[in-house]
């Protein structure tokens, strides 16, 4: 018979812990080395980028800066480059870092003693899975080595025949020393009792026979009496138990009816509360709200001769954006329920899904972002011409949360910011195209559920850019000026 090595399972657990620790140390050391090398490479690239873009940065030439920045984003480790002017205004955003987290290296661009702008370069993080994939020969080799050690231990640590025989002898001697003296003393006492009892047994046999005949009748009467008493007691106990069981059943039925009624009332209350704040409701329509970021109430102080044409321009710009955006094949099945009209407090557009496959939530987010892009261009152009213009902010929500979104835009909305307040079905529609982040330090339930637009993938940005250019070309042809 072949015996296993002692504590072979415990040794396997020790080897498994050793393998996990070695893999963890390998990942940590490799990640540290890659982080240091990428940081040095990133600093060199930022310095080189500033040298190449210094002249374009002074002139705020966005086209040249985009061409220069695109050359650097072709690097595998670079996910985003952000170039700003000396007023901290974004000139060129290249890449989509919000979709990929990483380390950001920022450096100020100077021309002599004058600050002309800044450059921020984001490097992609190397995931732990990529590190393990890179080091797969070491990982597999270490695993095979630990498995080989376990097999060797199981073979070498098995007890030999000599050890098994020696252990058997020790067990037999221990058993003999502990139990044999007791058994021998018991055997001797039994023999002694048998020898002394045989002499008295013959004398007592006759007396025992007489006693047995005399006690037989008395035992019969006693047994009959005991039998009757036990029957009476058992009958009484069964009667009491049946009565208690009947009363307990009635009480249990009454208690169950009360608990069912309480459960139904609590369920109805929970259902009504869930219907109001449920995040699992469907999204058949969304409301896009656009407002002005007017910190000093300049729009109210503006003369009607200037305010009304400006509001008309914003109205026509938003309606044209809706028309051009809904031509996209991605938003097939989405239609507009109303025509936007700008007032002092902004405007709103309601989009409806005509079928179950229409991505109405994505259409609302795209429309809000598209108008912010258009308003950014119009605002900058008006400021250059010394004309009145205001930055915008937007919010997207379903019909059930349109009023909370209005309050959120007024309380926490910032310039050029897009707020999103949608249930889970709407967030699922935009999850593959848009990156969002939560509000820091929320104070209300709606602020906790509100998401802020943080970026989009390349295909969506390209679609929005094409629609923006189409709207601007139409505006130029119609000669819309304030």
Tab-separated table of C-alpha atoms in Angstrom:
chain	number	residue	atom	x	y	z
A	1	UNK	CA	0.000	0.000	0.000
A	2	UNK	CA	1.320	3.462	-0.973
A	3	UNK	CA	0.956	6.228	1.608
A	4	UNK	CA	0.817	9.977	0.834
A	5	UNK	CA	3.345	12.451	2.153
A	6	UNK	CA	2.422	14.011	5.507
A	7	UNK	CA	0.526	17.319	5.248
A	8	UNK	CA	0.722	17.377	1.467
A	9	UNK	CA	-2.349	19.615	1.202
A	10	UNK	CA	-0.838	22.195	3.575
A	11	UNK	CA	2.356	22.191	1.512
A	12	UNK	CA	0.278	22.820	-1.636
A	13	UNK	CA	-1.365	25.854	0.015
A	14	UNK	CA	2.067	27.231	0.968
A	15	UNK	CA	3.275	26.840	-2.622
A	16	UNK	CA	0.141	28.567	-3.950
A	17	UNK	CA	0.705	31.540	-1.618
A	18	UNK	CA	4.347	31.677	-2.729
A	19	UNK	CA	3.326	31.726	-6.403
A	20	UNK	CA	0.791	34.539	-5.827
A	21	UNK	CA	3.343	36.642	-3.931
A	22	UNK	CA	5.978	36.205	-6.636
A	23	UNK	CA	3.475	37.200	-9.344
A	24	UNK	CA	2.395	40.247	-7.322
A	25	UNK	CA	5.984	41.392	-6.796
A	26	UNK	CA	6.670	40.923	-10.507
A	27	UNK	CA	3.661	43.072	-11.464
A	28	UNK	CA	4.589	45.813	-8.966
A	29	UNK	CA	8.235	46.009	-10.042
A	30	UNK	CA	7.383	45.965	-13.767
A	31	UNK	CA	4.706	48.636	-13.294
A	32	UNK	CA	7.154	50.863	-11.441
A	33	UNK	CA	9.780	50.496	-14.170
A	34	UNK	CA	7.270	51.222	-16.935
A	35	UNK	CA	5.895	54.238	-15.041
A	36	UNK	CA	9.353	55.757	-14.634
A	37	UNK	CA	10.266	55.223	-18.284
A	38	UNK	CA	6.935	56.624	-19.503
A	39	UNK	CA	7.290	59.673	-17.241
A	40	UNK	CA	10.724	60.484	-18.692
A	41	UNK	CA	9.457	59.930	-22.196
A	42	UNK	CA	6.422	62.132	-21.544
A	43	UNK	CA	8.519	65.017	-20.207
A	44	UNK	CA	10.763	64.870	-23.251
A	45	UNK	CA	7.769	64.835	-25.601
A	46	UNK	CA	6.153	67.814	-23.835
A	47	UNK	CA	9.377	69.829	-24.050
A	48	UNK	CA	9.767	68.969	-27.729
A	49	UNK	CA	6.121	69.807	-28.422
A	50	UNK	CA	6.480	73.226	-26.787
A	51	UNK	CA	9.548	73.974	-28.890
A	52	UNK	CA	7.736	73.074	-32.102
A	53	UNK	CA	4.472	74.838	-31.226
A	54	UNK	CA	5.845	78.021	-29.648
A	55	UNK	CA	5.269	80.205	-32.711
A	56	UNK	CA	1.802	78.765	-33.399
A	57	UNK	CA	0.921	79.121	-29.730
A	58	UNK	CA	1.814	82.820	-29.759
A	59	UNK	CA	-0.398	83.364	-32.807
A	60	UNK	CA	-3.121	81.015	-31.476
A	61	UNK	CA	-3.059	79.142	-34.752
A	62	UNK	CA	-5.373	76.213	-34.009
A	63	UNK	CA	-4.797	74.468	-37.323
A	64	UNK	CA	-1.018	74.356	-36.947
A	65	UNK	CA	-1.312	73.308	-33.324
A	66	UNK	CA	-3.677	70.482	-34.288
A	67	UNK	CA	-1.269	69.221	-36.953
A	68	UNK	CA	1.637	69.297	-34.504
A	69	UNK	CA	-0.334	67.632	-31.710
A	70	UNK	CA	-1.669	64.875	-33.989
A	71	UNK	CA	1.886	63.737	-34.707
A	72	UNK	CA	2.409	63.087	-31.013
A	73	UNK	CA	-0.902	61.309	-30.447
A	74	UNK	CA	0.193	58.685	-32.953
A	75	UNK	CA	2.479	57.377	-30.221
A	76	UNK	CA	1.084	54.281	-28.540
A	77	UNK	CA	1.466	55.619	-24.987
A	78	UNK	CA	-0.110	59.037	-25.663
A	79	UNK	CA	-3.895	59.217	-25.276
A	80	UNK	CA	-4.541	62.962	-25.220
A	81	UNK	CA	-2.851	66.326	-25.714
A	82	UNK	CA	-4.442	69.538	-24.483
A	83	UNK	CA	-3.003	72.908	-25.541
A	84	UNK	CA	-4.195	76.093	-23.797
A	85	UNK	CA	-3.349	79.745	-24.250
A	86	UNK	CA	-2.146	82.166	-21.580
A	87	UNK	CA	-5.751	82.800	-20.507
A	88	UNK	CA	-6.246	79.079	-19.792
A	89	UNK	CA	-8.615	78.762	-22.761
A	90	UNK	CA	-8.454	75.454	-24.638
A	91	UNK	CA	-7.025	75.869	-28.136
A	92	UNK	CA	-6.561	72.286	-29.291
A	93	UNK	CA	-7.870	69.091	-27.620
A	94	UNK	CA	-6.525	65.984	-29.360
A	95	UNK	CA	-7.277	62.386	-28.383
A	96	UNK	CA	-9.917	61.026	-26.025
A	97	UNK	CA	-8.302	60.663	-22.625
A	98	UNK	CA	-11.649	60.549	-20.785
A	99	UNK	CA	-12.173	57.089	-22.237
A	100	UNK	CA	-8.732	55.968	-20.966
A	101	UNK	CA	-7.277	56.991	-17.628
A	102	UNK	CA	-3.615	57.820	-17.298
A	103	UNK	CA	-0.965	60.120	-15.908
A	104	UNK	CA	-1.027	63.733	-17.120
A	105	UNK	CA	2.153	65.809	-17.526
A	106	UNK	CA	1.623	69.583	-17.630
A	107	UNK	CA	4.184	72.211	-18.526
A	108	UNK	CA	3.934	75.958	-19.078
A	109	UNK	CA	5.109	77.308	-22.433
A	110	UNK	CA	7.084	80.534	-22.253
A	111	UNK	CA	8.731	82.897	-24.715
A	112	UNK	CA	11.425	84.579	-22.752
A	113	UNK	CA	9.781	85.770	-19.544
A	114	UNK	CA	6.264	85.854	-21.003
A	115	UNK	CA	3.878	82.954	-20.544
A	116	UNK	CA	2.249	82.114	-23.862
A	117	UNK	CA	0.282	79.017	-22.861
A	118	UNK	CA	0.502	75.508	-21.462
A	119	UNK	CA	0.586	71.942	-22.735
A	120	UNK	CA	-0.903	68.895	-20.954
A	121	UNK	CA	-0.016	65.415	-22.212
A	122	UNK	CA	-1.827	62.318	-20.902
A	123	UNK	CA	-0.055	58.965	-20.959
A	124	UNK	CA	-2.009	55.720	-20.955
A	125	UNK	CA	-1.835	53.524	-17.891
A	126	UNK	CA	-0.454	50.035	-18.381
A	127	UNK	CA	-2.971	47.587	-16.930
A	128	UNK	CA	-1.985	44.694	-14.708
A	129	UNK	CA	-3.304	42.274	-17.307
A	130	UNK	CA	-0.971	43.706	-19.940
A	131	UNK	CA	1.975	43.328	-17.578
A	132	UNK	CA	1.110	39.678	-16.927
A	133	UNK	CA	0.701	39.168	-20.672
A	134	UNK	CA	4.130	40.686	-21.266
A	135	UNK	CA	5.708	38.489	-18.582
A	136	UNK	CA	3.872	35.261	-19.423
A	137	UNK	CA	7.055	33.130	-19.742
A	138	UNK	CA	8.060	34.010	-16.192
A	139	UNK	CA	4.544	33.416	-14.815
A	140	UNK	CA	4.117	30.044	-16.510
A	141	UNK	CA	7.650	29.014	-15.584
A	142	UNK	CA	7.082	29.903	-11.929
A	143	UNK	CA	3.808	27.981	-11.893
A	144	UNK	CA	5.457	24.878	-13.371
A	145	UNK	CA	8.324	25.175	-10.891
A	146	UNK	CA	5.936	25.246	-7.916
A	147	UNK	CA	4.010	22.287	-9.328
A	148	UNK	CA	7.273	20.364	-9.736
A	149	UNK	CA	8.241	21.144	-6.133
A	150	UNK	CA	4.882	19.827	-4.943
A	151	UNK	CA	5.325	16.576	-6.895
A	152	UNK	CA	8.878	16.129	-5.634
A	153	UNK	CA	7.758	16.666	-2.047
A	154	UNK	CA	4.925	14.172	-2.469
A	155	UNK	CA	7.384	11.577	-3.750
A	156	UNK	CA	10.315	12.130	-1.403
A	157	UNK	CA	8.359	12.721	1.811
A	158	UNK	CA	6.354	9.483	1.601
A	159	UNK	CA	7.042	7.136	4.569
A	160	UNK	CA	9.230	4.121	3.757
A	161	UNK	CA	8.437	0.533	4.740
A	162	UNK	CA	10.910	0.665	7.606
A	163	UNK	CA	9.249	3.784	8.975
A	164	UNK	CA	5.777	2.226	8.663
A	165	UNK	CA	6.913	-0.972	10.447
A	166	UNK	CA	8.587	1.014	13.203
A	167	UNK	CA	5.435	3.083	13.671
A	168	UNK	CA	3.307	-0.089	13.853
A	169	UNK	CA	5.550	-1.555	16.550
A	170	UNK	CA	5.379	1.635	18.579
A	171	UNK	CA	1.568	1.661	18.377
A	172	UNK	CA	1.345	-1.993	19.465
A	173	UNK	CA	3.650	-1.440	22.420
A	174	UNK	CA	1.686	1.627	23.502
A	175	UNK	CA	-1.583	-0.316	23.328
A	176	UNK	CA	-0.105	-3.233	25.276
A	177	UNK	CA	1.236	-0.949	28.019
A	178	UNK	CA	-2.020	0.965	28.484
A	179	UNK	CA	-4.782	-1.659	28.152
A	180	UNK	CA	-3.315	-5.137	28.905
A	181	UNK	CA	-2.869	-4.736	32.723
A	182	UNK	CA	-6.429	-3.546	33.170
A	183	UNK	CA	-7.834	-6.431	31.147
A	184	UNK	CA	-5.744	-8.983	33.107
A	185	UNK	CA	-6.925	-7.676	36.498
A	186	UNK	CA	-10.548	-7.759	35.357
A	187	UNK	CA	-10.151	-11.325	34.142
A	188	UNK	CA	-8.695	-12.460	37.489
A	189	UNK	CA	-11.492	-10.885	39.508
A	190	UNK	CA	-14.112	-12.541	37.309
A	191	UNK	CA	-12.547	-15.972	37.843
A	192	UNK	CA	-12.487	-15.432	41.598
A	193	UNK	CA	-16.165	-14.439	41.689
A	194	UNK	CA	-17.189	-17.475	39.689
A	195	UNK	CA	-15.310	-19.871	41.979
A	196	UNK	CA	-16.759	-18.453	45.206
A	197	UNK	CA	-20.276	-18.148	43.815
A	198	UNK	CA	-20.646	-21.754	42.685
A	199	UNK	CA	-20.808	-23.044	46.272
A	200	UNK	CA	-23.595	-20.702	47.280
A	201	UNK	CA	-25.569	-21.132	44.113
A	202	UNK	CA	-26.707	-24.671	44.940
A	203	UNK	CA	-28.056	-23.595	48.339
A	204	UNK	CA	-30.015	-20.707	46.921
A	205	UNK	CA	-31.601	-22.473	43.933
A	206	UNK	CA	-34.468	-24.052	45.900
A	207	UNK	CA	-35.261	-20.848	47.749
A	208	UNK	CA	-35.286	-18.895	44.499
A	209	UNK	CA	-37.773	-21.286	42.915
A	210	UNK	CA	-40.211	-20.845	45.814
A	211	UNK	CA	-39.858	-17.077	45.730
A	212	UNK	CA	-40.536	-17.028	41.997
A	213	UNK	CA	-43.836	-18.926	42.309
A	214	UNK	CA	-44.962	-16.682	45.168
A	215	UNK	CA	-44.184	-13.452	43.343
A	216	UNK	CA	-45.740	-14.431	39.995
A	217	UNK	CA	-49.318	-13.609	41.037
A	218	UNK	CA	-48.337	-10.298	42.637
A	219	UNK	CA	-46.369	-9.261	39.531
A	220	UNK	CA	-49.386	-10.020	37.326
A	221	UNK	CA	-51.680	-7.757	39.381
A	222	UNK	CA	-49.053	-4.992	39.564
A	223	UNK	CA	-48.406	-5.076	35.814
A	224	UNK	CA	-52.121	-4.862	35.079
A	225	UNK	CA	-52.474	-1.842	37.376
A	226	UNK	CA	-49.462	-0.130	35.817
A	227	UNK	CA	-50.806	-0.753	32.360
A	228	UNK	CA	-54.146	0.831	33.182
A	229	UNK	CA	-52.573	3.872	34.839
A	230	UNK	CA	-50.261	4.492	31.896
A	231	UNK	CA	-53.182	4.268	29.474
A	232	UNK	CA	-55.141	6.846	31.422
A	233	UNK	CA	-52.204	9.243	31.613
A	234	UNK	CA	-51.479	8.931	27.891
A	235	UNK	CA	-55.144	9.540	27.037
A	236	UNK	CA	-55.209	12.710	29.156
A	237	UNK	CA	-52.003	14.035	27.563
A	238	UNK	CA	-53.331	13.427	24.048
A	239	UNK	CA	-56.516	15.337	24.852
A	240	UNK	CA	-54.581	18.337	26.180
A	241	UNK	CA	-52.263	18.391	23.173
A	242	UNK	CA	-55.201	18.365	20.725
A	243	UNK	CA	-56.799	21.324	22.497
A	244	UNK	CA	-53.543	23.333	22.520
A	245	UNK	CA	-52.926	22.557	18.849
A	246	UNK	CA	-56.393	23.836	17.908
A	247	UNK	CA	-55.931	27.120	19.778
A	248	UNK	CA	-52.443	27.607	18.323
A	249	UNK	CA	-53.790	27.073	14.803
A	250	UNK	CA	-56.454	29.749	15.297
A	251	UNK	CA	-53.915	32.232	16.670
A	252	UNK	CA	-51.518	31.486	13.825
A	253	UNK	CA	-54.269	32.084	11.242
A	254	UNK	CA	-55.157	35.436	12.810
A	255	UNK	CA	-51.489	36.451	12.992
A	256	UNK	CA	-50.885	35.411	9.382
A	257	UNK	CA	-53.850	37.466	8.159
A	258	UNK	CA	-52.542	40.528	10.025
A	259	UNK	CA	-49.019	40.044	8.672
A	260	UNK	CA	-50.309	39.636	5.108
A	261	UNK	CA	-52.330	42.828	5.415
A	262	UNK	CA	-49.308	44.715	6.807
A	263	UNK	CA	-47.083	43.290	4.065
A	264	UNK	CA	-49.541	44.339	1.346
A	265	UNK	CA	-49.754	47.881	2.699
A	266	UNK	CA	-45.969	48.161	2.988
A	267	UNK	CA	-45.538	46.782	-0.535
A	268	UNK	CA	-48.043	49.283	-1.927
A	269	UNK	CA	-46.226	52.145	-0.183
A	270	UNK	CA	-42.847	50.928	-1.454
A	271	UNK	CA	-44.216	50.573	-5.002
A	272	UNK	CA	-45.592	54.101	-4.993
A	273	UNK	CA	-42.294	55.478	-3.687
A	274	UNK	CA	-40.314	53.448	-6.218
A	275	UNK	CA	-42.464	54.665	-9.105
A	276	UNK	CA	-41.509	58.250	-8.309
A	277	UNK	CA	-37.759	57.774	-7.902
A	278	UNK	CA	-37.179	54.515	-9.771
A	279	UNK	CA	-34.021	54.361	-11.874
A	280	UNK	CA	-35.326	51.379	-13.860
A	281	UNK	CA	-38.057	53.170	-15.814
A	282	UNK	CA	-37.929	53.244	-19.597
A	283	UNK	CA	-36.833	56.250	-21.641
A	284	UNK	CA	-39.331	57.078	-24.394
A	285	UNK	CA	-38.570	60.796	-24.578
A	286	UNK	CA	-35.941	63.215	-23.309
A	287	UNK	CA	-35.919	66.938	-22.741
A	288	UNK	CA	-32.871	68.990	-23.721
A	289	UNK	CA	-32.668	72.270	-21.808
A	290	UNK	CA	-30.260	74.992	-22.926
A	291	UNK	CA	-29.581	78.062	-20.777
A	292	UNK	CA	-27.247	81.025	-20.674
A	293	UNK	CA	-24.395	81.278	-18.219
A	294	UNK	CA	-25.211	84.844	-17.224
A	295	UNK	CA	-23.477	85.520	-13.886
A	296	UNK	CA	-24.130	89.280	-13.875
A	297	UNK	CA	-27.636	89.295	-15.444
A	298	UNK	CA	-26.356	91.119	-18.519
A	299	UNK	CA	-29.175	89.817	-20.712
A	300	UNK	CA	-31.811	91.631	-18.629
A	301	UNK	CA	-29.928	94.914	-18.888
A	302	UNK	CA	-29.515	94.611	-22.652
A	303	UNK	CA	-31.688	96.822	-24.820
A	304	UNK	CA	-34.511	95.048	-26.714
A	305	UNK	CA	-32.984	96.152	-30.023
A	306	UNK	CA	-29.966	93.963	-29.240
A	307	UNK	CA	-31.524	91.241	-27.078
A	308	UNK	CA	-34.262	90.134	-29.453
A	309	UNK	CA	-31.995	89.607	-32.521
A	310	UNK	CA	-29.539	87.696	-30.337
A	311	UNK	CA	-32.302	85.411	-29.012
A	312	UNK	CA	-33.562	84.941	-32.574
A	313	UNK	CA	-30.074	83.897	-33.658
A	314	UNK	CA	-29.856	81.351	-30.815
A	315	UNK	CA	-33.323	80.034	-31.685
A	316	UNK	CA	-32.500	79.531	-35.338
A	317	UNK	CA	-29.160	77.983	-34.462
A	318	UNK	CA	-30.782	75.421	-32.126
A	319	UNK	CA	-33.581	74.513	-34.540
A	320	UNK	CA	-31.130	74.059	-37.381
A	321	UNK	CA	-28.966	71.874	-35.127
A	322	UNK	CA	-32.004	69.668	-34.382
A	323	UNK	CA	-32.815	69.341	-38.086
A	324	UNK	CA	-29.287	68.436	-39.167
A	325	UNK	CA	-28.616	66.110	-36.224
A	326	UNK	CA	-31.727	63.974	-36.725
A	327	UNK	CA	-30.561	63.234	-40.283
A	328	UNK	CA	-27.830	61.001	-38.847
A	329	UNK	CA	-28.444	57.243	-39.438
A	330	UNK	CA	-27.388	56.560	-35.857
A	331	UNK	CA	-30.470	58.437	-34.609
A	332	UNK	CA	-32.999	56.792	-36.895
A	333	UNK	CA	-36.421	56.710	-35.239
A	334	UNK	CA	-35.918	59.878	-33.138
A	335	UNK	CA	-38.088	62.926	-33.828
A	336	UNK	CA	-38.550	66.371	-32.296
A	337	UNK	CA	-41.827	67.083	-30.495
A	338	UNK	CA	-41.577	70.895	-30.506
A	339	UNK	CA	-39.764	73.799	-32.072
A	340	UNK	CA	-37.338	75.573	-29.757
A	341	UNK	CA	-37.744	79.232	-28.906
A	342	UNK	CA	-35.195	81.104	-26.787
A	343	UNK	CA	-36.336	83.298	-23.934
A	344	UNK	CA	-34.276	85.021	-21.259
A	345	UNK	CA	-34.112	81.787	-19.279
A	346	UNK	CA	-33.136	79.642	-22.293
A	347	UNK	CA	-34.918	77.102	-24.478
A	348	UNK	CA	-35.889	73.428	-24.471
A	349	UNK	CA	-36.385	70.693	-27.050
A	350	UNK	CA	-38.312	67.450	-26.456
A	351	UNK	CA	-37.144	64.415	-28.453
A	352	UNK	CA	-39.325	61.319	-28.803
A	353	UNK	CA	-38.492	57.705	-29.721
A	354	UNK	CA	-40.763	56.455	-32.491
A	355	UNK	CA	-39.829	52.809	-31.906
A	356	UNK	CA	-38.139	50.637	-29.293
A	357	UNK	CA	-34.780	50.669	-31.116
A	358	UNK	CA	-34.444	54.458	-31.302
A	359	UNK	CA	-31.609	55.879	-29.177
A	360	UNK	CA	-33.435	58.902	-27.871
A	361	UNK	CA	-31.147	59.364	-24.840
A	362	UNK	CA	-28.056	59.411	-27.061
A	363	UNK	CA	-29.811	61.891	-29.376
A	364	UNK	CA	-30.482	64.232	-26.446
A	365	UNK	CA	-26.855	64.158	-25.299
A	366	UNK	CA	-25.595	64.688	-28.851
A	367	UNK	CA	-27.954	67.638	-29.382
A	368	UNK	CA	-26.902	69.306	-26.131
A	369	UNK	CA	-23.207	68.846	-26.901
A	370	UNK	CA	-23.705	70.024	-30.502
A	371	UNK	CA	-25.318	73.262	-29.392
A	372	UNK	CA	-22.545	73.892	-26.865
A	373	UNK	CA	-20.006	73.487	-29.678
A	374	UNK	CA	-21.947	75.852	-31.928
A	375	UNK	CA	-22.463	78.410	-29.186
A	376	UNK	CA	-18.740	78.308	-28.367
A	377	UNK	CA	-17.887	79.328	-31.938
A	378	UNK	CA	-20.595	82.020	-32.093
A	379	UNK	CA	-19.577	83.371	-28.691
A	380	UNK	CA	-15.884	83.613	-29.615
A	381	UNK	CA	-16.717	85.267	-32.933
A	382	UNK	CA	-18.960	87.854	-31.273
A	383	UNK	CA	-16.343	88.637	-28.634
A	384	UNK	CA	-13.753	89.230	-31.372
A	385	UNK	CA	-16.163	91.651	-33.048
A	386	UNK	CA	-16.924	93.364	-29.712
A	387	UNK	CA	-20.528	92.237	-29.804
A	388	UNK	CA	-22.733	90.877	-27.049
A	389	UNK	CA	-22.800	87.126	-26.520
A	390	UNK	CA	-23.129	84.724	-23.599
A	391	UNK	CA	-21.698	81.254	-22.984
A	392	UNK	CA	-24.189	78.417	-22.689
A	393	UNK	CA	-24.830	75.400	-20.505
A	394	UNK	CA	-27.122	72.454	-21.186
A	395	UNK	CA	-28.911	69.622	-19.431
A	396	UNK	CA	-30.482	66.370	-20.636
A	397	UNK	CA	-33.158	64.482	-18.675
A	398	UNK	CA	-36.284	62.437	-19.178
A	399	UNK	CA	-39.732	63.965	-18.760
A	400	UNK	CA	-40.076	62.765	-15.147
A	401	UNK	CA	-36.943	64.667	-14.083
A	402	UNK	CA	-37.169	67.787	-16.242
A	403	UNK	CA	-38.034	70.054	-13.315
A	404	UNK	CA	-35.106	68.805	-11.153
A	405	UNK	CA	-32.809	69.335	-14.144
A	406	UNK	CA	-33.983	72.962	-14.390
A	407	UNK	CA	-33.018	73.504	-10.753
A	408	UNK	CA	-29.669	71.752	-11.267
A	409	UNK	CA	-28.813	74.009	-14.215
A	410	UNK	CA	-29.579	77.059	-12.086
A	411	UNK	CA	-27.734	75.867	-8.983
A	412	UNK	CA	-24.674	73.893	-10.130
A	413	UNK	CA	-24.503	74.451	-13.910
A	414	UNK	CA	-21.239	75.944	-15.148
A	415	UNK	CA	-20.082	77.485	-18.398
A	416	UNK	CA	-19.916	75.065	-21.342
A	417	UNK	CA	-21.034	72.213	-19.064
A	418	UNK	CA	-23.433	69.404	-19.964
A	419	UNK	CA	-25.459	67.810	-17.147
A	420	UNK	CA	-27.140	64.407	-17.589
A	421	UNK	CA	-29.986	63.111	-15.381
A	422	UNK	CA	-31.274	59.873	-16.892
A	423	UNK	CA	-32.441	56.487	-15.549
A	424	UNK	CA	-30.417	53.337	-16.095
A	425	UNK	CA	-31.957	52.655	-19.513
A	426	UNK	CA	-30.806	56.046	-20.783
A	427	UNK	CA	-27.340	55.721	-19.279
A	428	UNK	CA	-27.000	52.328	-20.971
A	429	UNK	CA	-27.729	53.922	-24.370
A	430	UNK	CA	-24.903	56.447	-24.016
A	431	UNK	CA	-22.398	54.246	-22.193
A	432	UNK	CA	-20.729	52.990	-25.383
A	433	UNK	CA	-20.282	56.494	-26.806
A	434	UNK	CA	-19.938	58.958	-23.934
A	435	UNK	CA	-17.812	59.164	-20.788
A	436	UNK	CA	-19.299	60.841	-17.700
A	437	UNK	CA	-18.276	61.517	-14.108
A	438	UNK	CA	-20.253	62.132	-10.951
A	439	UNK	CA	-20.614	65.409	-9.109
A	440	UNK	CA	-18.223	65.883	-6.202
A	441	UNK	CA	-19.744	66.443	-2.750
A	442	UNK	CA	-23.449	66.217	-3.708
A	443	UNK	CA	-25.951	67.700	-1.262
A	444	UNK	CA	-29.256	66.387	-2.682
A	445	UNK	CA	-30.544	63.148	-4.175
A	446	UNK	CA	-30.660	64.615	-7.688
A	447	UNK	CA	-27.107	65.962	-7.398
A	448	UNK	CA	-25.963	62.459	-6.453
A	449	UNK	CA	-27.732	60.938	-9.471
A	450	UNK	CA	-26.605	63.686	-11.865
A	451	UNK	CA	-23.728	62.910	-14.269
A	452	UNK	CA	-21.461	65.411	-16.047
A	453	UNK	CA	-20.354	64.949	-19.660
A	454	UNK	CA	-16.624	64.243	-19.682
A	455	UNK	CA	-15.820	63.188	-23.241
A	456	UNK	CA	-16.820	60.939	-26.133
A	457	UNK	CA	-15.223	58.476	-28.512
A	458	UNK	CA	-13.668	59.502	-31.815
A	459	UNK	CA	-16.599	58.436	-34.011
A	460	UNK	CA	-19.134	60.474	-32.030
A	461	UNK	CA	-16.899	63.542	-31.940
A	462	UNK	CA	-16.437	63.268	-35.713
A	463	UNK	CA	-20.204	63.030	-36.254
A	464	UNK	CA	-20.781	66.127	-34.120
A	465	UNK	CA	-18.039	67.999	-35.948
A	466	UNK	CA	-19.619	67.173	-39.335
A	467	UNK	CA	-23.063	68.307	-38.184
A	468	UNK	CA	-21.569	71.472	-36.680
A	469	UNK	CA	-19.872	72.338	-39.948
A	470	UNK	CA	-23.108	71.696	-41.853
A	471	UNK	CA	-25.060	74.013	-39.540
A	472	UNK	CA	-22.427	76.749	-39.776
A	473	UNK	CA	-22.430	76.569	-43.560
A	474	UNK	CA	-26.197	77.040	-43.566
A	475	UNK	CA	-25.876	79.956	-41.169
A	476	UNK	CA	-23.279	81.601	-43.400
A	477	UNK	CA	-25.498	81.170	-46.451
A	478	UNK	CA	-28.506	82.702	-44.689
A	479	UNK	CA	-26.314	85.564	-43.358
A	480	UNK	CA	-27.471	85.338	-39.798
A	481	UNK	CA	-25.856	88.202	-37.923
A	482	UNK	CA	-26.861	90.084	-34.875
